[in-house]
PDB file of C-alpha atoms in Angstrom:
ATOM      1  CA  UNK A   1     -19.207  -6.321  19.693  1.00 79.00           C
ATOM      2  CA  UNK A   2     -15.705  -5.099  20.594  1.00 83.00           C
ATOM      3  CA  UNK A   3     -15.692  -2.616  17.709  1.00 89.00           C
ATOM      4  CA  UNK A   4     -19.039  -1.195  18.810  1.00 90.00           C
ATOM      5  CA  UNK A   5     -17.846  -0.952  22.429  1.00 89.00           C
ATOM      6  CA  UNK A   6     -14.752   1.026  21.414  1.00 87.00           C
ATOM      7  CA  UNK A   7     -16.664   3.245  18.990  1.00 89.00           C
ATOM      8  CA  UNK A   8     -19.192   3.909  21.733  1.00 90.00           C
ATOM      9  CA  UNK A   9     -16.480   5.528  23.849  1.00 90.00           C
ATOM     10  CA  UNK A  10     -15.690   8.061  21.124  1.00 89.00           C
ATOM     11  CA  UNK A  11     -17.161   7.766  17.599  1.00 87.00           C
ATOM     12  CA  UNK A  12     -14.299   9.865  16.200  1.00 89.00           C
ATOM     13  CA  UNK A  13     -11.695   7.228  17.102  1.00 88.00           C
ATOM     14  CA  UNK A  14      -9.802   5.847  14.107  1.00 89.00           C
ATOM     15  CA  UNK A  15     -10.560   2.162  14.648  1.00 89.00           C
ATOM     16  CA  UNK A  16      -8.722  -0.220  12.339  1.00 92.00           C
ATOM     17  CA  UNK A  17      -8.489  -3.986  12.101  1.00 91.00           C
ATOM     18  CA  UNK A  18      -5.955  -6.364  10.609  1.00 92.00           C
ATOM     19  CA  UNK A  19      -7.471  -9.696   9.619  1.00 93.00           C
ATOM     20  CA  UNK A  20      -6.787 -12.806   7.563  1.00 94.00           C
ATOM     21  CA  UNK A  21     -10.036 -12.003   5.748  1.00 95.00           C
ATOM     22  CA  UNK A  22     -11.567 -15.453   5.991  1.00 95.00           C
ATOM     23  CA  UNK A  23     -14.749 -14.239   7.731  1.00 95.00           C
ATOM     24  CA  UNK A  24     -14.989 -10.898   5.947  1.00 96.00           C
ATOM     25  CA  UNK A  25     -17.672 -12.037   3.540  1.00 96.00           C
ATOM     26  CA  UNK A  26     -20.046 -12.549   6.473  1.00 96.00           C
ATOM     27  CA  UNK A  27     -18.750  -9.812   8.783  1.00 95.00           C
ATOM     28  CA  UNK A  28     -17.806  -6.814   6.609  1.00 96.00           C
ATOM     29  CA  UNK A  29     -21.183  -5.095   6.664  1.00 96.00           C
ATOM     30  CA  UNK A  30     -21.687  -5.491  10.420  1.00 95.00           C
ATOM     31  CA  UNK A  31     -18.133  -4.328  11.163  1.00 95.00           C
ATOM     32  CA  UNK A  32     -18.702  -1.187   9.121  1.00 95.00           C
ATOM     33  CA  UNK A  33     -21.990  -0.528  10.909  1.00 94.00           C
ATOM     34  CA  UNK A  34     -20.298  -1.037  14.293  1.00 93.00           C
ATOM     35  CA  UNK A  35     -17.831   1.785  13.614  1.00 92.00           C
ATOM     36  CA  UNK A  36     -14.778   0.145  12.059  1.00 94.00           C
ATOM     37  CA  UNK A  37     -13.017   2.781   9.934  1.00 94.00           C
ATOM     38  CA  UNK A  38     -10.119   0.985   8.263  1.00 94.00           C
ATOM     39  CA  UNK A  39      -9.341  -2.552   7.196  1.00 95.00           C
ATOM     40  CA  UNK A  40      -6.012  -4.309   6.610  1.00 95.00           C
ATOM     41  CA  UNK A  41      -6.039  -7.820   5.177  1.00 97.00           C
ATOM     42  CA  UNK A  42      -3.036 -10.130   5.415  1.00 95.00           C
ATOM     43  CA  UNK A  43      -2.596 -11.892   2.074  1.00 97.00           C
ATOM     44  CA  UNK A  44       0.757 -13.369   1.054  1.00 97.00           C
ATOM     45  CA  UNK A  45      -0.187 -15.073  -2.207  1.00 98.00           C
ATOM     46  CA  UNK A  46      -2.777 -15.146  -4.979  1.00 98.00           C
ATOM     47  CA  UNK A  47      -2.190 -18.841  -5.783  1.00 97.00           C
ATOM     48  CA  UNK A  48      -4.533 -21.349  -4.150  1.00 96.00           C
ATOM     49  CA  UNK A  49      -1.946 -24.093  -3.655  1.00 96.00           C
ATOM     50  CA  UNK A  50       0.566 -21.662  -2.190  1.00 96.00           C
ATOM     51  CA  UNK A  51      -2.095 -20.105   0.036  1.00 96.00           C
ATOM     52  CA  UNK A  52      -2.911 -23.541   1.437  1.00 95.00           C
ATOM     53  CA  UNK A  53       0.761 -24.101   2.207  1.00 93.00           C
ATOM     54  CA  UNK A  54       1.366 -20.694   3.802  1.00 92.00           C
ATOM     55  CA  UNK A  55      -1.940 -20.262   5.645  1.00 90.00           C
ATOM     56  CA  UNK A  56      -2.497 -23.954   6.414  1.00 90.00           C
ATOM     57  CA  UNK A  57      -6.034 -23.816   5.060  1.00 92.00           C
ATOM     58  CA  UNK A  58      -7.665 -23.882   1.644  1.00 94.00           C
ATOM     59  CA  UNK A  59      -9.434 -20.536   1.823  1.00 96.00           C
ATOM     60  CA  UNK A  60      -8.092 -18.152  -0.813  1.00 97.00           C
ATOM     61  CA  UNK A  61     -11.482 -17.915  -2.542  1.00 97.00           C
ATOM     62  CA  UNK A  62     -13.127 -16.980   0.766  1.00 97.00           C
ATOM     63  CA  UNK A  63     -10.592 -14.211   1.330  1.00 97.00           C
ATOM     64  CA  UNK A  64     -11.091 -12.798  -2.170  1.00 97.00           C
ATOM     65  CA  UNK A  65     -14.868 -12.854  -1.718  1.00 97.00           C
ATOM     66  CA  UNK A  66     -14.354 -11.148   1.624  1.00 97.00           C
ATOM     67  CA  UNK A  67     -12.400  -8.354  -0.039  1.00 97.00           C
ATOM     68  CA  UNK A  68     -15.262  -7.830  -2.474  1.00 96.00           C
ATOM     69  CA  UNK A  69     -17.723  -7.732   0.423  1.00 97.00           C
ATOM     70  CA  UNK A  70     -15.549  -5.200   2.242  1.00 97.00           C
ATOM     71  CA  UNK A  71     -15.522  -2.885  -0.778  1.00 95.00           C
ATOM     72  CA  UNK A  72     -19.288  -3.231  -1.095  1.00 96.00           C
ATOM     73  CA  UNK A  73     -19.647  -2.379   2.601  1.00 96.00           C
ATOM     74  CA  UNK A  74     -17.842   0.905   1.975  1.00 95.00           C
ATOM     75  CA  UNK A  75     -14.326   0.258   3.251  1.00 95.00           C
ATOM     76  CA  UNK A  76     -11.868   2.369   1.271  1.00 91.00           C
ATOM     77  CA  UNK A  77      -9.009   2.187   0.840  1.00 89.00           C
ATOM     78  CA  UNK A  78      -8.429  -1.429   1.819  1.00 96.00           C
ATOM     79  CA  UNK A  79      -4.830  -2.297   2.596  1.00 97.00           C
ATOM     80  CA  UNK A  80      -3.350  -5.670   1.708  1.00 97.00           C
ATOM     81  CA  UNK A  81      -0.319  -6.777   3.712  1.00 97.00           C
ATOM     82  CA  UNK A  82       2.007  -9.104   1.807  1.00 97.00           C
ATOM     83  CA  UNK A  83       5.057 -10.541   3.569  1.00 96.00           C
ATOM     84  CA  UNK A  84       7.608 -11.111   0.809  1.00 97.00           C
ATOM     85  CA  UNK A  85       9.747 -14.245   1.171  1.00 96.00           C
ATOM     86  CA  UNK A  86      12.508 -15.007  -1.295  1.00 96.00           C
ATOM     87  CA  UNK A  87      11.922 -18.268  -3.084  1.00 95.00           C
ATOM     88  CA  UNK A  88       8.377 -18.637  -1.768  1.00 94.00           C
ATOM     89  CA  UNK A  89       6.253 -15.758  -3.071  1.00 97.00           C
ATOM     90  CA  UNK A  90       8.587 -13.049  -4.380  1.00 97.00           C
ATOM     91  CA  UNK A  91       7.537 -14.011  -7.915  1.00 98.00           C
ATOM     92  CA  UNK A  92       4.110 -12.481  -7.143  1.00 98.00           C
ATOM     93  CA  UNK A  93       5.242  -8.915  -6.474  1.00 98.00           C
ATOM     94  CA  UNK A  94       4.032  -7.674  -9.858  1.00 98.00           C
ATOM     95  CA  UNK A  95       0.801  -9.667  -9.531  1.00 98.00           C
ATOM     96  CA  UNK A  96       0.004  -7.751  -6.350  1.00 98.00           C
ATOM     97  CA  UNK A  97       0.901  -4.461  -8.025  1.00 98.00           C
ATOM     98  CA  UNK A  98      -1.551  -5.299 -10.817  1.00 98.00           C
ATOM     99  CA  UNK A  99      -4.177  -6.134  -8.203  1.00 97.00           C
ATOM    100  CA  UNK A 100      -3.631  -2.743  -6.580  1.00 97.00           C
ATOM    101  CA  UNK A 101      -4.119  -0.982  -9.911  1.00 97.00           C
ATOM    102  CA  UNK A 102      -7.086  -3.094 -10.923  1.00 95.00           C
ATOM    103  CA  UNK A 103      -9.054  -3.011  -7.670  1.00 95.00           C
ATOM    104  CA  UNK A 104      -7.818   0.134  -5.944  1.00 95.00           C
ATOM    105  CA  UNK A 105      -6.129  -1.610  -3.037  1.00 97.00           C
ATOM    106  CA  UNK A 106      -3.125  -0.214  -1.212  1.00 97.00           C
ATOM    107  CA  UNK A 107      -0.641  -3.072  -1.102  1.00 98.00           C
ATOM    108  CA  UNK A 108       1.947  -3.071   1.664  1.00 97.00           C
ATOM    109  CA  UNK A 109       4.980  -5.207   0.897  1.00 98.00           C
ATOM    110  CA  UNK A 110       6.524  -6.214   4.226  1.00 95.00           C
ATOM    111  CA  UNK A 111      10.052  -7.513   4.575  1.00 95.00           C
ATOM    112  CA  UNK A 112      10.163 -11.009   6.068  1.00 93.00           C
ATOM    113  CA  UNK A 113      10.952 -10.755   9.785  1.00 87.00           C
ATOM    114  CA  UNK A 114      12.133 -13.403  12.282  1.00 84.00           C
ATOM    115  CA  UNK A 115       8.689 -13.837  13.823  1.00 78.00           C
ATOM    116  CA  UNK A 116       7.513 -16.834  11.785  1.00 78.00           C
ATOM    117  CA  UNK A 117       6.048 -19.895  13.470  1.00 75.00           C
ATOM    118  CA  UNK A 118       8.116 -22.317  11.371  1.00 77.00           C
ATOM    119  CA  UNK A 119      11.428 -20.727  12.319  1.00 77.00           C
ATOM    120  CA  UNK A 120      12.680 -20.711   8.728  1.00 80.00           C
ATOM    121  CA  UNK A 121      13.657 -17.027   8.646  1.00 84.00           C
ATOM    122  CA  UNK A 122      17.153 -16.080   7.530  1.00 89.00           C
ATOM    123  CA  UNK A 123      18.681 -12.947   6.055  1.00 88.00           C
ATOM    124  CA  UNK A 124      18.879 -14.770   2.717  1.00 92.00           C
ATOM    125  CA  UNK A 125      15.074 -15.065   2.692  1.00 94.00           C
ATOM    126  CA  UNK A 126      14.576 -11.293   3.010  1.00 95.00           C
ATOM    127  CA  UNK A 127      13.670  -9.358  -0.138  1.00 97.00           C
ATOM    128  CA  UNK A 128      14.745  -5.781   0.548  1.00 96.00           C
ATOM    129  CA  UNK A 129      12.202  -3.030   0.016  1.00 96.00           C
ATOM    130  CA  UNK A 130      14.447  -1.307  -2.526  1.00 96.00           C
ATOM    131  CA  UNK A 131      14.426  -4.458  -4.651  1.00 97.00           C
ATOM    132  CA  UNK A 132      10.623  -4.603  -4.425  1.00 98.00           C
ATOM    133  CA  UNK A 133      10.133  -0.979  -5.448  1.00 97.00           C
ATOM    134  CA  UNK A 134      12.629  -1.276  -8.301  1.00 98.00           C
ATOM    135  CA  UNK A 135      10.814  -4.337  -9.672  1.00 98.00           C
ATOM    136  CA  UNK A 136       7.435  -2.585  -9.624  1.00 98.00           C
ATOM    137  CA  UNK A 137       8.805   0.703 -10.929  1.00 98.00           C
ATOM    138  CA  UNK A 138      10.226  -0.984 -14.032  1.00 97.00           C
ATOM    139  CA  UNK A 139       6.757  -2.264 -14.950  1.00 97.00           C
ATOM    140  CA  UNK A 140       4.553   0.432 -13.428  1.00 98.00           C
ATOM    141  CA  UNK A 141       6.467   3.674 -12.787  1.00 98.00           C
ATOM    142  CA  UNK A 142       6.032   4.956  -9.249  1.00 98.00           C
ATOM    143  CA  UNK A 143       6.465   8.233  -7.429  1.00 97.00           C
ATOM    144  CA  UNK A 144       6.616   8.885  -3.676  1.00 95.00           C
ATOM    145  CA  UNK A 145       3.463  10.072  -1.956  1.00 93.00           C
ATOM    146  CA  UNK A 146       4.250  13.618  -0.750  1.00 86.00           C
ATOM    147  CA  UNK A 147       3.885  14.868   2.827  1.00 74.00           C
ATOM    148  CA  UNK A 148       3.985  11.454   4.451  1.00 70.00           C
ATOM    149  CA  UNK A 149       3.500  11.338   8.202  1.00 74.00           C
ATOM    150  CA  UNK A 150       5.849   9.170  10.310  1.00 70.00           C
ATOM    151  CA  UNK A 151       4.665   5.588   9.813  1.00 77.00           C
ATOM    152  CA  UNK A 152       6.143   2.128   9.254  1.00 81.00           C
ATOM    153  CA  UNK A 153       5.307   2.165   5.534  1.00 87.00           C
ATOM    154  CA  UNK A 154       6.950   4.302   2.868  1.00 92.00           C
ATOM    155  CA  UNK A 155       4.202   4.969   0.344  1.00 95.00           C
ATOM    156  CA  UNK A 156       4.177   5.337  -3.434  1.00 97.00           C
ATOM    157  CA  UNK A 157       1.526   6.040  -6.044  1.00 97.00           C
ATOM    158  CA  UNK A 158       1.405   5.104  -9.709  1.00 98.00           C
ATOM    159  CA  UNK A 159       2.824   7.846 -11.893  1.00 97.00           C
ATOM    160  CA  UNK A 160       0.159   7.340 -14.570  1.00 97.00           C
ATOM    161  CA  UNK A 161      -2.585   8.199 -12.078  1.00 96.00           C
ATOM    162  CA  UNK A 162      -3.969   4.678 -11.753  1.00 97.00           C
ATOM    163  CA  UNK A 163      -5.972   3.826  -8.672  1.00 96.00           C
ATOM    164  CA  UNK A 164      -4.421   1.952  -5.788  1.00 96.00           C
ATOM    165  CA  UNK A 165      -1.059   2.416  -4.176  1.00 97.00           C
ATOM    166  CA  UNK A 166       2.108   0.698  -3.031  1.00 97.00           C
ATOM    167  CA  UNK A 167       3.884   0.760   0.297  1.00 96.00           C
ATOM    168  CA  UNK A 168       6.964  -0.957   1.663  1.00 96.00           C
ATOM    169  CA  UNK A 169       7.819  -1.698   5.269  1.00 93.00           C
ATOM    170  CA  UNK A 170      11.599  -1.985   5.418  1.00 91.00           C
ATOM    171  CA  UNK A 171      11.801  -3.342   8.943  1.00 88.00           C
ATOM    172  CA  UNK A 172      14.951  -5.355   8.201  1.00 89.00           C
ATOM    173  CA  UNK A 173      16.937  -3.622   5.445  1.00 89.00           C
ATOM    174  CA  UNK A 174      16.240  -0.026   6.513  1.00 86.00           C
ATOM    175  CA  UNK A 175      14.817  -0.167  10.027  1.00 80.00           C
ATOM    176  CA  UNK A 176      12.790   2.825  11.201  1.00 78.00           C
ATOM    177  CA  UNK A 177      13.346   2.159  14.919  1.00 80.00           C
ATOM    178  CA  UNK A 178      14.543   5.682  15.731  1.00 82.00           C
ATOM    179  CA  UNK A 179      11.228   7.214  14.620  1.00 81.00           C
ATOM    180  CA  UNK A 180       8.949   4.353  15.681  1.00 83.00           C
ATOM    181  CA  UNK A 181       6.066   5.538  17.864  1.00 85.00           C
ATOM    182  CA  UNK A 182       4.201   2.218  18.083  1.00 86.00           C
ATOM    183  CA  UNK A 183       3.394   0.031  21.065  1.00 89.00           C
ATOM    184  CA  UNK A 184       1.117  -3.008  21.165  1.00 89.00           C
ATOM    185  CA  UNK A 185      -1.409  -4.271  23.653  1.00 89.00           C
ATOM    186  CA  UNK A 186      -1.605  -8.037  23.259  1.00 88.00           C
ATOM    187  CA  UNK A 187      -4.736 -10.149  23.620  1.00 84.00           C
ATOM    188  CA  UNK A 188      -3.318 -11.240  26.985  1.00 88.00           C
ATOM    189  CA  UNK A 189      -3.294  -7.673  28.275  1.00 91.00           C
ATOM    190  CA  UNK A 190       0.448  -7.078  28.028  1.00 92.00           C
ATOM    191  CA  UNK A 191       2.208  -4.067  26.525  1.00 93.00           C
ATOM    192  CA  UNK A 192       4.997  -4.683  24.033  1.00 91.00           C
ATOM    193  CA  UNK A 193       7.095  -1.650  23.207  1.00 90.00           C
ATOM    194  CA  UNK A 194       8.626  -3.370  20.160  1.00 86.00           C
ATOM    195  CA  UNK A 195       7.624  -6.342  18.048  1.00 83.00           C
ATOM    196  CA  UNK A 196      10.958  -7.855  19.031  1.00 83.00           C
ATOM    197  CA  UNK A 197      10.738  -7.144  22.751  1.00 87.00           C
ATOM    198  CA  UNK A 198      11.855 -10.019  24.929  1.00 86.00           C
ATOM    199  CA  UNK A 199       9.820  -8.699  27.847  1.00 88.00           C
ATOM    200  CA  UNK A 200       6.242  -7.484  28.214  1.00 91.00           C
ATOM    201  CA  UNK A 201       4.512  -5.186  30.695  1.00 94.00           C
ATOM    202  CA  UNK A 202       1.444  -6.674  32.378  1.00 95.00           C
ATOM    203  CA  UNK A 203      -1.359  -4.109  32.219  1.00 95.00           C
ATOM    204  CA  UNK A 204      -4.051  -6.696  32.858  1.00 95.00           C
ATOM    205  CA  UNK A 205      -2.730  -7.381  36.346  1.00 95.00           C
ATOM    206  CA  UNK A 206      -3.183  -3.708  37.222  1.00 94.00           C
ATOM    207  CA  UNK A 207      -6.698  -3.628  35.796  1.00 93.00           C
ATOM    208  CA  UNK A 208      -7.719  -6.813  37.595  1.00 95.00           C
ATOM    209  CA  UNK A 209      -6.056  -5.561  40.767  1.00 95.00           C
ATOM    210  CA  UNK A 210      -8.144  -2.400  40.941  1.00 94.00           C
ATOM    211  CA  UNK A 211      -5.422   0.103  40.040  1.00 95.00           C
ATOM    212  CA  UNK A 212      -6.512   3.698  39.544  1.00 96.00           C
ATOM    213  CA  UNK A 213      -6.444   5.460  36.183  1.00 94.00           C
ATOM    214  CA  UNK A 214      -3.434   7.477  37.340  1.00 96.00           C
ATOM    215  CA  UNK A 215      -1.548   4.328  38.324  1.00 96.00           C
ATOM    216  CA  UNK A 216      -2.261   2.724  34.952  1.00 95.00           C
ATOM    217  CA  UNK A 217      -1.232   5.908  33.125  1.00 96.00           C
ATOM    218  CA  UNK A 218       2.056   6.057  35.033  1.00 96.00           C
ATOM    219  CA  UNK A 219       2.695   2.360  34.383  1.00 96.00           C
ATOM    220  CA  UNK A 220       2.180   2.783  30.634  1.00 95.00           C
ATOM    221  CA  UNK A 221       4.349   5.909  30.563  1.00 95.00           C
ATOM    222  CA  UNK A 222       7.151   4.081  32.380  1.00 95.00           C
ATOM    223  CA  UNK A 223       6.931   1.212  29.888  1.00 93.00           C
ATOM    224  CA  UNK A 224       7.146   3.602  26.945  1.00 92.00           C
ATOM    225  CA  UNK A 225      10.256   5.212  28.423  1.00 92.00           C
ATOM    226  CA  UNK A 226      11.839   1.745  28.319  1.00 88.00           C
ATOM    227  CA  UNK A 227      11.142   1.367  24.591  1.00 89.00           C
ATOM    228  CA  UNK A 228      14.061  -0.276  22.831  1.00 84.00           C
ATOM    229  CA  UNK A 229      16.389   1.807  20.650  1.00 83.00           C
ATOM    230  CA  UNK A 230      16.302  -0.848  17.942  1.00 80.00           C
ATOM    231  CA  UNK A 231      15.510  -4.482  17.227  1.00 83.00           C
ATOM    232  CA  UNK A 232      19.102  -5.483  16.313  1.00 80.00           C
ATOM    233  CA  UNK A 233      18.092  -7.873  13.515  1.00 81.00           C
ATOM    234  CA  UNK A 234      21.235  -9.005  11.715  1.00 76.00           C
ATOM    235  CA  UNK A 235      23.482  -8.076  14.632  1.00 77.00           C
ATOM    236  CA  UNK A 236      25.432 -10.562  16.719  1.00 76.00           C
ATOM    237  CA  UNK A 237      23.466  -9.779  19.895  1.00 79.00           C
ATOM    238  CA  UNK A 238      19.999 -10.103  18.319  1.00 79.00           C
ATOM    239  CA  UNK A 239      17.669 -12.241  20.426  1.00 81.00           C
ATOM    240  CA  UNK A 240      14.682 -13.734  18.641  1.00 82.00           C
ATOM    241  CA  UNK A 241      11.438 -13.270  20.615  1.00 78.00           C
ATOM    242  CA  UNK A 242       9.845 -16.402  22.013  1.00 77.00           C
ATOM    243  CA  UNK A 243       6.459 -15.424  20.561  1.00 79.00           C
ATOM    244  CA  UNK A 244       5.581 -15.537  16.885  1.00 76.00           C
ATOM    245  CA  UNK A 245       3.698 -12.776  15.073  1.00 77.00           C
ATOM    246  CA  UNK A 246       0.396 -14.639  15.332  1.00 73.00           C
ATOM    247  CA  UNK A 247       0.881 -14.995  19.089  1.00 73.00           C
ATOM    248  CA  UNK A 248       1.779 -11.334  19.579  1.00 74.00           C
ATOM    249  CA  UNK A 249      -1.143  -9.830  17.677  1.00 70.00           C
ATOM    250  CA  UNK A 250      -2.163  -6.485  19.118  1.00 51.00           C
TER     251      UNK A 250
END
């Protein structure tokens, strides 16, 4: 319903969704019909036992069936987001590269960030994007995608022309804060100008309070002007946000 509401405002909007994929098998066709343009699926492992440990549910088969349903519904390309954690799933990097080549997915390898619910993050658990690309390139030679627009992911394609693609989000080892143009609106109606913000800007209060469009526009603009210069991960004055990634959403 939400997708259709947004698409109804302007059908040309580039509406995308990031999902755990568990309900995709049932929902993919209706989401496509409602106007969803792009689909990102969070998937950190291809092993059932490891999936159960990481996702706290035994649902890997459902996610894989959901990916098939999404392809059949016409979503292309489908992006897979894999958070790489040293000692937990970094042995699957090549497996995901093979999946990209075999099924045409664009796999985004994301450096592990201190936003996990278990609080186990440390710099030692981060697999740097350069290490990821080097590992894939040795097995499946890569080349940069030309003319990339500013975005969190640095993208590569397979040099032999195979389908699929690879991207890395180097949010820890090579932060892109100075060119970041992203803000998030949380499910609670708050603006976050950085994933690692320690404060949020309450847009919902303005909406519920009857603020005019101009007042809301000025409020958002003022929040953007306060956007942090950087997240400071690895620095002595880094402050870990109180909210985890699953709580932030957006």
